[in-house]
C-alpha positions as semicolon CSV with decimal commas, in nm:
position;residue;x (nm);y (nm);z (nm)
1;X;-10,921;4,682;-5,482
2;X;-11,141;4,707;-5,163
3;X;-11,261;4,288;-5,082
4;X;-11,654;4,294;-4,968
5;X;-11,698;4,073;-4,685
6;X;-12,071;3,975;-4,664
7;X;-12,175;3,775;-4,326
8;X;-12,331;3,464;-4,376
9;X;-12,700;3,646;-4,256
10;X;-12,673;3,875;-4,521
11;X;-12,577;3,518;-4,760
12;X;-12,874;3,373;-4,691
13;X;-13,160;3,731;-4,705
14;X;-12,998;3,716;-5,068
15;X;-13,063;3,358;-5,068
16;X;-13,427;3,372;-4,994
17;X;-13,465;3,711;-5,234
18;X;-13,366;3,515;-5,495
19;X;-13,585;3,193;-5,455
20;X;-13,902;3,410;-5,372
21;X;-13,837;3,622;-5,656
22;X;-13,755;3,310;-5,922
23;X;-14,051;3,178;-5,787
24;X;-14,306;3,420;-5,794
25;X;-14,183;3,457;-6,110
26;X;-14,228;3,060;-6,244
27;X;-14,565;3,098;-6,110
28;X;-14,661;3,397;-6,284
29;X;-14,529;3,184;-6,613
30;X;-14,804;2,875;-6,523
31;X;-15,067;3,106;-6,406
32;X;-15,012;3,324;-6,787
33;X;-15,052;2,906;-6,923
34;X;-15,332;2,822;-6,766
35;X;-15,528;3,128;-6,834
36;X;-15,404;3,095;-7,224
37;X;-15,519;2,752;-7,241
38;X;-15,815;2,685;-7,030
39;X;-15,940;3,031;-7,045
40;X;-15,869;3,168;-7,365
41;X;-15,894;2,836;-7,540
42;X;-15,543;2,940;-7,743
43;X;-15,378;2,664;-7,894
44;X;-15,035;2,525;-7,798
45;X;-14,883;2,697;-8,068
46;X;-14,945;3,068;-7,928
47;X;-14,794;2,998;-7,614
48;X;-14,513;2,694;-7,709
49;X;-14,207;2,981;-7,573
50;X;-14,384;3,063;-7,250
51;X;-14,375;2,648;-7,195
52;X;-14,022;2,630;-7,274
53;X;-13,873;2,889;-7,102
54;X;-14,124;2,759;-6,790
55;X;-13,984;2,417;-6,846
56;X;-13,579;2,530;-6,867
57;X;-13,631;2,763;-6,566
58;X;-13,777;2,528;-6,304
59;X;-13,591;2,229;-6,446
60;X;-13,268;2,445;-6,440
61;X;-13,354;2,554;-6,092
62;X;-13,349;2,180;-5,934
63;X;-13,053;2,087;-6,139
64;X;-12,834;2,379;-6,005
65;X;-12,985;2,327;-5,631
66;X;-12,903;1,944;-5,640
67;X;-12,548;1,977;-5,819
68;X;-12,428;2,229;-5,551
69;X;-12,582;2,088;-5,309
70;X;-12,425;1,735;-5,404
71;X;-12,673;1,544;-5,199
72;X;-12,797;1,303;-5,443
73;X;-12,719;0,953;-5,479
74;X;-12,538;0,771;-5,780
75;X;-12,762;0,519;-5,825
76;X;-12,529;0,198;-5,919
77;X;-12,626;0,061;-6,304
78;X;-12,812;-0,252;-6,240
79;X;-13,030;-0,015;-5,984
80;X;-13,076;0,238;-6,253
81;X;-13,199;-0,062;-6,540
82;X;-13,474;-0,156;-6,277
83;X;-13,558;0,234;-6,211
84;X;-13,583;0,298;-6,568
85;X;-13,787;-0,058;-6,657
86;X;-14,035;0,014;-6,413
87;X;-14,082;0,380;-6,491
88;X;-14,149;0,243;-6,878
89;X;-14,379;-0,006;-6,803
90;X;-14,561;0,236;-6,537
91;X;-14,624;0,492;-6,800
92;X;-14,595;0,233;-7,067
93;X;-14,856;0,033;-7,029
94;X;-15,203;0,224;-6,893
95;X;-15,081;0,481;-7,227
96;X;-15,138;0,197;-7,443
97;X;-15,451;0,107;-7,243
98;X;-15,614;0,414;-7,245
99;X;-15,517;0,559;-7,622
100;X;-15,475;0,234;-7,805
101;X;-15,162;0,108;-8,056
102;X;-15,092;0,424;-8,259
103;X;-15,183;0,460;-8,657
104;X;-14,875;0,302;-8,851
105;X;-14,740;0,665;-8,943
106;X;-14,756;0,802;-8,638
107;X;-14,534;0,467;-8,474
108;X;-14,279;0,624;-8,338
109;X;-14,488;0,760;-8,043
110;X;-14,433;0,449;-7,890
111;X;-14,064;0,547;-7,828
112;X;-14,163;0,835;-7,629
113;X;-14,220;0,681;-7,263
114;X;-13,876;0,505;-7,343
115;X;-13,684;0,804;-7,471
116;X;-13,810;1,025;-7,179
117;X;-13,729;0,812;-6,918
118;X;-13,357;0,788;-7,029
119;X;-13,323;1,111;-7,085
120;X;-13,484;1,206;-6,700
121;X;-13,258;0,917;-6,544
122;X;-12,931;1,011;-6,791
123;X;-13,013;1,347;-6,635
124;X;-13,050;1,280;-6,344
125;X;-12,763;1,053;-6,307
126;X;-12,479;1,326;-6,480
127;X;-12,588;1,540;-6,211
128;X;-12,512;1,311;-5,908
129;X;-12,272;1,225;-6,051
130;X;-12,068;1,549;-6,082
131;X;-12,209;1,699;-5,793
132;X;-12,077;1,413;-5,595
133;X;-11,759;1,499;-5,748
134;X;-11,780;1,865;-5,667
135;X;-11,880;1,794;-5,350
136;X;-11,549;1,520;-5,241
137;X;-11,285;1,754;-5,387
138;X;-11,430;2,090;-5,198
139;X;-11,392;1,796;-4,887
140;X;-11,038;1,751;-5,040
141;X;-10,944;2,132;-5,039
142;X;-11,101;2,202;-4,749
């Protein structure tokens, strides 16, 4: 079998292809959102995929770009407990201000700003983490 060598100019035109293309693509998704929802007054319901496949493709985006690049920080623990109490209380607390205490069946709504936030830091953190990781042993084999 015949090995392709590609030069690192021709890496990096497929580089930018790809980002302009993904997105001009994202963008196309909000601007299809916004015109459902402000425009078209649709409710959440007839658009709910378009969101999620927005959400997963721009949120998948950053996470592959920052794993491969490996140039985040692992943020040590105690760190991370101030990040995340902060973050709760700065959402936290003008929420409660602005909507009020929620009915007593709808409760658990109040979990929300403290579920989100350790799911975005959890997230956040795996992917240091293990692009770190990545990053040492390609140092290692290299």
């Amino acid at each position: 079998m015949k090995r392709l060598y590609v030069d690192e100019r021709t890496e990096q035109i497929n580089g930018w292809v790809s980002f302009f293309c993904l997105m001009l693509t994202q963008l196309a998704l909000a601007g299809v959102l916004v015109y459902k929802r402000y425009f078209l007054g649709l409710p959440e319901e007839a658009y709910a995929e378009i969101i999620w496949i927005l959400g997963l493709s721009v949120g998948g985006y950053w996470a592959l770009r920052l794993y491969f690049s490996g140039i985040l920080p692992v943020i040590p623990l105690k760190k991370m407990a101030i990040i995340y109490i902060i973050s709760v209380a700065l959402i936290f607390i003008p929420t409660l201000l602005i909507v009020g205490w929620p009915p007593a069946e709808r409760w658990y709504e109040v979990l929300y700003p403290f579920i989100g936030v350790a799911v975005i830091l959890g997230f956040y953190s795996l992917v240091a983490y293990f692009g770190k990781r990545r990053l040492e042993k390609d140092i290692a084999e290299g």
